[in-house]
XYZ file of C-alpha atoms in Angstrom:
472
model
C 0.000 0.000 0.000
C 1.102 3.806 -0.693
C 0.388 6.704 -0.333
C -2.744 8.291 -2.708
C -1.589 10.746 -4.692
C -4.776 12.898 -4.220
C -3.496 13.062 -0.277
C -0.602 14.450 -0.584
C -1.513 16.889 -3.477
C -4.023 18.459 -0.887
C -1.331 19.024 1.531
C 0.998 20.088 -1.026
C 3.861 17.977 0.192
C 5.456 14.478 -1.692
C 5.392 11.232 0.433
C 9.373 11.504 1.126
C 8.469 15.650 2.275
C 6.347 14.071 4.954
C 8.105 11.406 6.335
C 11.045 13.869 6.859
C 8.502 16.359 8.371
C 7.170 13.568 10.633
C 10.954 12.025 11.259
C 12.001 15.936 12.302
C 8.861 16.175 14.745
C 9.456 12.450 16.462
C 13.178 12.610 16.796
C 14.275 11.124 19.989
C 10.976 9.696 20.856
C 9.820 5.932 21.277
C 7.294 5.981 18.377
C 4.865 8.600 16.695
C 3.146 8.900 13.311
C 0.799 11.516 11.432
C -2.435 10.595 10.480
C -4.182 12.303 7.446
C -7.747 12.036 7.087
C -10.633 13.009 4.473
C -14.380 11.863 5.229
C -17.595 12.486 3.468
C -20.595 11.480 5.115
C -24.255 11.346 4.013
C -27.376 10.978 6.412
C -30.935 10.627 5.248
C -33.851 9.872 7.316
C -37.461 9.184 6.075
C -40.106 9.507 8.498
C -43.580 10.436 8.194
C -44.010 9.373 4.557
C -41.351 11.839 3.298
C -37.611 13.071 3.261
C -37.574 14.365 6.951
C -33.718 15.074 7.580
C -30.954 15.186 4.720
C -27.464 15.777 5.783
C -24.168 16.131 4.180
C -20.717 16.693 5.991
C -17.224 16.382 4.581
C -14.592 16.784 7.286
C -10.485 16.965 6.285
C -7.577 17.076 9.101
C -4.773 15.558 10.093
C -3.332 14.482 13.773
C 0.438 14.311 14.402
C 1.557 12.249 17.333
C 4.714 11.646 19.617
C 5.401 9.067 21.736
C 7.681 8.348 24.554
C 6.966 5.556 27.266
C 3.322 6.784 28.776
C 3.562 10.387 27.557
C 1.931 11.384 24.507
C 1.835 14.671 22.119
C -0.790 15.085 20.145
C -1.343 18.431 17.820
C -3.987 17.974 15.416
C -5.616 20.331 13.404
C -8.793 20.624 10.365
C -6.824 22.084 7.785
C -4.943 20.064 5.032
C -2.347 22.591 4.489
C 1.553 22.620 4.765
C 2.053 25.391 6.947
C -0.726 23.905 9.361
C 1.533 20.712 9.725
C 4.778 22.190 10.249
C 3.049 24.585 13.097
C 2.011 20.992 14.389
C 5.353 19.549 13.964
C 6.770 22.321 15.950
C 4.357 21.484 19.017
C 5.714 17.959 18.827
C 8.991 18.977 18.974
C 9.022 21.791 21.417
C 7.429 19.317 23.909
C 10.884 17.716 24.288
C 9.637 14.268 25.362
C 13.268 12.963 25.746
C 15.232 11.007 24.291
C 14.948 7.354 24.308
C 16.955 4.182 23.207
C 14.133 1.862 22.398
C 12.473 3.385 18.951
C 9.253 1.461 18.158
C 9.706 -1.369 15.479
C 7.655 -0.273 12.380
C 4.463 -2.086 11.514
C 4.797 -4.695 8.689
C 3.014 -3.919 5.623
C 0.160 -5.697 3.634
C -1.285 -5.569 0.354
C -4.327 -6.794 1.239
C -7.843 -4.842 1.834
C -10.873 -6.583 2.896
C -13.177 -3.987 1.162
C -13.578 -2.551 -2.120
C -12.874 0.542 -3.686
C -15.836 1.886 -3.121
C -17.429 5.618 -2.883
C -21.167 5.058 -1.568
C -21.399 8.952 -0.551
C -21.227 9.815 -4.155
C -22.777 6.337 -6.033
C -25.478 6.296 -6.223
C -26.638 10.255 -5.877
C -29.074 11.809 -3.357
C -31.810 11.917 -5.818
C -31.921 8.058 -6.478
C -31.389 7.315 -2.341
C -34.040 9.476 -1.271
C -36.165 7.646 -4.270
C -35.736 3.942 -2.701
C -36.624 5.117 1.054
C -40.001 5.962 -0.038
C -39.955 2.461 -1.907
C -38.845 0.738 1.121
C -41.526 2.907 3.503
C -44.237 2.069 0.942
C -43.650 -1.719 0.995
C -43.531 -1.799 4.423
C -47.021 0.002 5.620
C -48.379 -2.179 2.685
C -47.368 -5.439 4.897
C -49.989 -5.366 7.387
C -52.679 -2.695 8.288
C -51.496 -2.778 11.352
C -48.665 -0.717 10.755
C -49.025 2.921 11.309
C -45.871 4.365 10.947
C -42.354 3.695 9.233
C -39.091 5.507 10.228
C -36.123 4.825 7.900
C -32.480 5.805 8.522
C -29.783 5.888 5.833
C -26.112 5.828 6.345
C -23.310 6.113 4.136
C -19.736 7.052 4.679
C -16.313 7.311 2.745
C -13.491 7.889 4.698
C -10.076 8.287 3.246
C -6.605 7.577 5.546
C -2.933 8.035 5.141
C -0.443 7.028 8.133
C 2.944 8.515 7.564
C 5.839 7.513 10.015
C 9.654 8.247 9.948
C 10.534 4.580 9.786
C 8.466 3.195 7.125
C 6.845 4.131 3.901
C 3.324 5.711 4.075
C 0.525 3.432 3.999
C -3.276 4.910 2.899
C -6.806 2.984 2.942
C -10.221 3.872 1.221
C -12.748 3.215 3.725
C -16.485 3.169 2.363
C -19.209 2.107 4.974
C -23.556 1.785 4.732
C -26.082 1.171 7.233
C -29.442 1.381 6.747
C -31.581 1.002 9.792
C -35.575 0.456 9.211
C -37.929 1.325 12.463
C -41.794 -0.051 12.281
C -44.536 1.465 14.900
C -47.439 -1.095 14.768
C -50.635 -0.860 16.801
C -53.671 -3.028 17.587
C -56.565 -1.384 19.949
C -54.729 0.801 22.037
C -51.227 -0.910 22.131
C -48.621 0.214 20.230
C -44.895 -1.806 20.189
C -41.931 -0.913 17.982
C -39.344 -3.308 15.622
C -36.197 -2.717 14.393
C -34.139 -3.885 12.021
C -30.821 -2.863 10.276
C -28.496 -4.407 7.873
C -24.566 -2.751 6.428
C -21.464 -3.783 4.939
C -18.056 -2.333 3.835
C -19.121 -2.813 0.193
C -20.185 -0.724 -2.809
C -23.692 0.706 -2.069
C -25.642 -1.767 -4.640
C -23.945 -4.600 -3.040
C -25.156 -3.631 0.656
C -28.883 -2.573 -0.361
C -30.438 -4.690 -2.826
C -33.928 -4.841 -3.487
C -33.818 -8.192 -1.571
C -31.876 -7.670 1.655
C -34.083 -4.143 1.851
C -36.824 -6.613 1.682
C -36.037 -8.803 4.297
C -35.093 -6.306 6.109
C -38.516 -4.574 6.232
C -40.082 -7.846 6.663
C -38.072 -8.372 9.804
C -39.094 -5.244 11.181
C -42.567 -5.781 10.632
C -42.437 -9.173 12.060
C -41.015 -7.872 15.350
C -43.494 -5.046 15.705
C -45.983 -7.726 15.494
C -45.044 -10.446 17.610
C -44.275 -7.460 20.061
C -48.018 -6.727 19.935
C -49.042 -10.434 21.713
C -46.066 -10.071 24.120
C -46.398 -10.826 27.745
C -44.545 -9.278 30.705
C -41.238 -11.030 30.892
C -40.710 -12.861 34.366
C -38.047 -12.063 36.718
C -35.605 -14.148 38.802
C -32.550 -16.555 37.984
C -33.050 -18.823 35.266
C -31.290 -20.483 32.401
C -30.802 -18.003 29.342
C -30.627 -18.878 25.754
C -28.906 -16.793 23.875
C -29.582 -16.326 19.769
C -26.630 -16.244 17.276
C -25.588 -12.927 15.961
C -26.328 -9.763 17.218
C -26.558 -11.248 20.612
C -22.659 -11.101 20.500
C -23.042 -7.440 21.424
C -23.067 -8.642 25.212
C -19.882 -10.755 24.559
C -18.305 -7.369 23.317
C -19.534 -5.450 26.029
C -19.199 -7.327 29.229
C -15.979 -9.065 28.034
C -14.507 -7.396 25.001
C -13.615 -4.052 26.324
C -11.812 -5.660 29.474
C -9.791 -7.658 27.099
C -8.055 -4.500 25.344
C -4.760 -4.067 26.212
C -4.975 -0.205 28.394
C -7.161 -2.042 30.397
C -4.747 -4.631 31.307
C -1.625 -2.222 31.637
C -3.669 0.167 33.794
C -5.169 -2.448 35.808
C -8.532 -1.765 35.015
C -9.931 -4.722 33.783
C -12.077 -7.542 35.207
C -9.408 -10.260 33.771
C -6.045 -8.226 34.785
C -3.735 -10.987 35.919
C -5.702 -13.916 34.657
C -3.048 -14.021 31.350
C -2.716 -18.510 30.904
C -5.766 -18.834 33.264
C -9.226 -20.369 33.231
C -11.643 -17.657 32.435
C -14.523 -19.514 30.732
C -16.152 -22.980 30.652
C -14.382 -25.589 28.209
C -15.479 -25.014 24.534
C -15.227 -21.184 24.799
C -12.882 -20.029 22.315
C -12.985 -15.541 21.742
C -11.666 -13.796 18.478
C -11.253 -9.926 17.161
C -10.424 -10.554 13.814
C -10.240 -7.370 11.282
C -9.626 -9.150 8.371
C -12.712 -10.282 7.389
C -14.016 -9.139 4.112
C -16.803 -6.410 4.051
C -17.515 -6.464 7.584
C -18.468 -3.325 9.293
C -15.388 -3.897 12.085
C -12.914 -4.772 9.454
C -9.810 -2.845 8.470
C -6.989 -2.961 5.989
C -5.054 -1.474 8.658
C -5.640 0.053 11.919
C -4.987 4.206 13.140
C -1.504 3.686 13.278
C -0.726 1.464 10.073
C -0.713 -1.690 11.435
C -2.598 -4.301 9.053
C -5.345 -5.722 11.200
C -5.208 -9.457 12.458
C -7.291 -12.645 13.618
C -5.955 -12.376 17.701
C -7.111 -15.387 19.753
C -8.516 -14.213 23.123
C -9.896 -16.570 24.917
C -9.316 -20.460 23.356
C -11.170 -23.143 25.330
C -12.334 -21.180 27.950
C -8.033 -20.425 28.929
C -7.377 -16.375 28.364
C -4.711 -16.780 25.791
C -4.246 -12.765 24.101
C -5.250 -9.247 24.301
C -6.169 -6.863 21.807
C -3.274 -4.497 21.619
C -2.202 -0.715 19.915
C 1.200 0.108 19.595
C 2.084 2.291 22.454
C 0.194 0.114 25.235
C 1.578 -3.364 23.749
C 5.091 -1.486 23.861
C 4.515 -0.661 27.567
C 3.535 -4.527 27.978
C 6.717 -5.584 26.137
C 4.500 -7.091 23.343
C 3.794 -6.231 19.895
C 0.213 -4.618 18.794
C -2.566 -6.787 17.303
C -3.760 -4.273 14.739
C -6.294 -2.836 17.266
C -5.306 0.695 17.440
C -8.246 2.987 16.257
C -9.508 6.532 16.789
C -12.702 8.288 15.876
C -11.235 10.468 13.744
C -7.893 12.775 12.766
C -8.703 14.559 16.236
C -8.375 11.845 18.401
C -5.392 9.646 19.727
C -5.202 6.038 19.069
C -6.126 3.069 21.823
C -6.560 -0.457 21.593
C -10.374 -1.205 20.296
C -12.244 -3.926 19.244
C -12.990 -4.559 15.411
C -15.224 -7.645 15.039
C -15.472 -9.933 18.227
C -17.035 -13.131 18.563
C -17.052 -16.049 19.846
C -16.559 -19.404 17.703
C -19.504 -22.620 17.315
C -19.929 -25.674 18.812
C -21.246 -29.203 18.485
C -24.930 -28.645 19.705
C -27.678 -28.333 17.738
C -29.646 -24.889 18.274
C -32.745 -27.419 18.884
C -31.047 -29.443 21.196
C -29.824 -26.757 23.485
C -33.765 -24.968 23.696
C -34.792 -28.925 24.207
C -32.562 -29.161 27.105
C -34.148 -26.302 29.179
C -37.170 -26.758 30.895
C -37.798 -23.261 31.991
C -36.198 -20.420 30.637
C -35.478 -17.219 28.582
C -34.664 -17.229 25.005
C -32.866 -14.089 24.279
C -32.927 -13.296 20.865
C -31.816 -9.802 20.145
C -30.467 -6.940 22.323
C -31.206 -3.382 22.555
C -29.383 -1.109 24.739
C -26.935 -2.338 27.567
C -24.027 -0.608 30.597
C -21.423 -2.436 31.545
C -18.584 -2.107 34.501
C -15.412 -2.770 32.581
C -13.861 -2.987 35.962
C -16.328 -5.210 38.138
C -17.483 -6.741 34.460
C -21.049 -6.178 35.898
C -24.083 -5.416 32.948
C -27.181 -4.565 32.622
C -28.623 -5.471 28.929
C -32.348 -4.441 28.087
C -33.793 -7.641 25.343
C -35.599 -6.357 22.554
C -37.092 -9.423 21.273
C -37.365 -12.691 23.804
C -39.484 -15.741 24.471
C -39.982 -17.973 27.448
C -39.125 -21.411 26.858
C -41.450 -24.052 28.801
C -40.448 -27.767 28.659
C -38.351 -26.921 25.593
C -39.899 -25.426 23.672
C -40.270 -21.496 22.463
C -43.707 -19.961 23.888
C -44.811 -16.670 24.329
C -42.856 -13.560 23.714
C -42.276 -11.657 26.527
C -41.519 -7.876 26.591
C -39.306 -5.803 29.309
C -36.875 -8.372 29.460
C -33.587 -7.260 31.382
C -30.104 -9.593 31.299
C -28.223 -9.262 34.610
C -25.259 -10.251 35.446
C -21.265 -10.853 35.580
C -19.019 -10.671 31.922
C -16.525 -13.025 33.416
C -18.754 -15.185 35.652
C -21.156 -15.294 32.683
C -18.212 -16.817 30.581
C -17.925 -19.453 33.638
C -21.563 -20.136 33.408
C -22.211 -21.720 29.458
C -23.127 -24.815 29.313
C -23.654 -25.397 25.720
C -22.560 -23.889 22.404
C -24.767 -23.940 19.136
C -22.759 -25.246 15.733
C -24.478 -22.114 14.058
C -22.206 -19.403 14.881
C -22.917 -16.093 12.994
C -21.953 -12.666 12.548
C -24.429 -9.610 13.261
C -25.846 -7.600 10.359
C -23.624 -4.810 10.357
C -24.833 -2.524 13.062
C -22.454 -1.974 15.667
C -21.589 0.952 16.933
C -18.488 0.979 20.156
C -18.089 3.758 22.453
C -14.761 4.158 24.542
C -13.666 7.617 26.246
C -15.731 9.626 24.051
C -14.605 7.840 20.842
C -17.157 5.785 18.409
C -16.014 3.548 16.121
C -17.866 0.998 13.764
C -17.343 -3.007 14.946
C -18.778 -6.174 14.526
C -19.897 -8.966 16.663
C -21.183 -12.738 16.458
C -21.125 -15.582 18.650
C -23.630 -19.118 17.950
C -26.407 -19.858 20.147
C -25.738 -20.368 23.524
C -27.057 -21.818 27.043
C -25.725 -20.106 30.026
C -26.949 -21.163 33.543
C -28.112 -18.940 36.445
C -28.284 -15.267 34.433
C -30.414 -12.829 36.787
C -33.506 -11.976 34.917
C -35.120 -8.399 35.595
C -38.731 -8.332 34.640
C -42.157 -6.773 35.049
C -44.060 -10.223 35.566
């Protein structure tokens, strides 16, 4: 990979100009790098049985980092200009970090990108998006009379990255991202419920929303908004949980993921700090963050910091095996980073995050592990959730969930809450579905104030003695 020539005729500075500009500002420090973004970003909602909200942004900047041991410059700036940088050099520099005899080894490089070179801002153009939301919000009202209102939300992003260090030559990535998120309000007599349903991809736009995944989509959202409509109060107490594949990997990421990134491990922080080579989870529980994977929303070519991403084993039969590392805090930990270092954007540092996190399938049929409880929860999606990265404790509100009586799926229940432990959760599975799958596309991750796109997935699963919160 190299550096786009569009880049660095913005700036007005050659490739070599600004790894000598970035060698100048880092000199005598541990590690450091600048990172050059440009992002265009589109937002459409329809709502009400028109266009409601149409927004456009395109955002340029740059952030230029130094790094020595724990202490960190950072000058960043929204301006793509040359005298801009070289005022930000000059910050780095007249910090005076100190010298130091260990300089960070470079990050390897790859060829390989697990997306296309795609532009879904631009392709296709406002006109012919705004056109196929009032397609999708016809189709869905006609499903059922039922339905009294349709809310859809359109997503679409190209972001454009260059890392430049003083030890290696520039690497850049093309970064296109959709979502497209469709909201139902159905109502019967005088109760009204709500489904949701969303669906995106690192892919060229026509890929992502075809006239049948926008279909199935819509169906899905309808469907929920109906079955929410018979739904009983969910009951309350411990009881055996089963957990859907998919999505419901957004509770693995939450309870366990963030505790597993390498800051929290250095600092302390974490739930599983000094558990490295231990039993954290029951036999059969094997954890990955893998950014490789092709057109997932998680995945990158390389990380923040121009590390190519990797598949890191976590967690491999239920024995806490890695951590999901950047490259100052894996430095610190006299290891070498994973791939994981991401920021928000060009005006925020680097840290180790998650890209897409899941956990791997079993042996059991799906219909074999809701056979084997008697009495229970089946948990099929997740809403919102808050999580204790320190104490692992969550809280996770279910969005769609049954009760299962002498194995089999009954009634849907609604106000469902999941409470309980990340790591004594992990202790607590008792069987693993062979139908392991990755979510949709949805995920959003918060951390300090950043957000940052990721992906999830685990296979069904049976964990023992969750702590249900309900209103029956």
């Amino acid at each position: 990979m190299s550096l786009r020539p569009g880049l660095a005729a913005r700036i007005g500075l050659d490739a070599d100009a600004l790894t000598r500009l970035v060698a100048d500002a880092t000199h005598g420090c541990e590690d450091g790098e600048l990172f050059v973004e440009s992002r265009a970003a589109e937002n459409l909602v329809f709502d009400q049985g028109r266009l409601k909200t149409a927004n456009y942004r395109e955002e340029d900047g740059f952030g230029l980092r130094a790094v020595s041991g724990p202490a960190v410059v950072y000058a960043s700036a929204g301006d793509l200009s040359e005298a801009a940088l070289r005022r930000a050099a000059e910050t780095a520099k007249g910090a005076r970090l100190g010298r130091s005899a260990h300089a960070a080894e470079p990050p390897r490089g790859t060829n390989r990108r697990p997306y296309p070179d795609a532009d879904p801002v631009a392709r296709p153009g406002f006109a012919d998006k705004a056109a196929l939301l009032g397609s999708i919000d016809a189709y869905a009202r006609a499903k059922d009379p039922r339905v009294q209102q349709v809310s859809i939300q359109l997503d679409t992003v190209t972001q454009s990255v260059a890392v430049v260090r003083p030890d290696a030559a520039p690497v850049d990535d093309l970064r296109p991202l959709v979502k497209l998120s469709i909201t139902v309000f159905a109502r019967d007599g005088e109760r009204q419920e709500i489904g949701s349903y969303g669906f995106g991809a690192r892919k060229h736009f026509a890929e992502i929303v075809s006239p049948d995944a926008w279909r199935a989509a819509a169906d899905e959202a309808v469907r929920l908004a109906l079955v929410l409509l018979d739904a009983r109060a969910a009951p309350a107490g411990e009881m055996s949980v089963v957990l859907g594949p998919g999505w419901p990997g957004i509770l693995l990421h939450e309870a366990v993921g963030h505790g597993l990134e390498g800051d929290a491990h250095r600092k302390g922080t974490s739930a599983f700090a000094g558990l490295m080579g231990k039993r954290v989870a029951a036999p059969g529980v094997t954890v990955l963050d893998d950014g490789t994977l092709d057109t997932m929303r998680g995945s990158l070519a390389v990380d923040d910091e121009g590390t190519p991403t990797s598949r890191t084993v976590l967690i491999e039969d239920g024995i806490l095996v890695g951590l999901m590392q950047d490259r100052q805090n894996a430095r610190l930990m006299g290891g070498r980073s994973t791939g994981n270092g991401r920021r928000q954007s060009y005006a925020n540092v680097p840290m180790p995050r998650m890209t897409n996190t899941f956990m791997l399938g079993g042996e059991h049929d799906p219909r074999e592990i809701l056979a084997s409880v008697k009495d229970g929860l089946f948990a099929v999606s997740f809403g919102g959730g808050q999580v204790d990265i320190t104490s692992g404790k969550f809280v996770f509100t279910c969005t769609e969930a049954y009760r299962i009586e002498n194995g089999r799926i009954g009634a849907p229940v609604k106000g469902a809450v999941l409470i309980g432990n990340g790591p004594d959760a992990l202790t607590r599975v008792r069987m693993i579905g062979n139908d392991m799958a990755l979510d949709p596309g949805i995920g959003m991750c918060g951390k300090f104030g950043q957000l940052v796109p990721v992906g999830v997935g685990q296979p069904t699963l049976l964990v023992d003695g969750l702590t249900v919160g309900g209103t029956g």
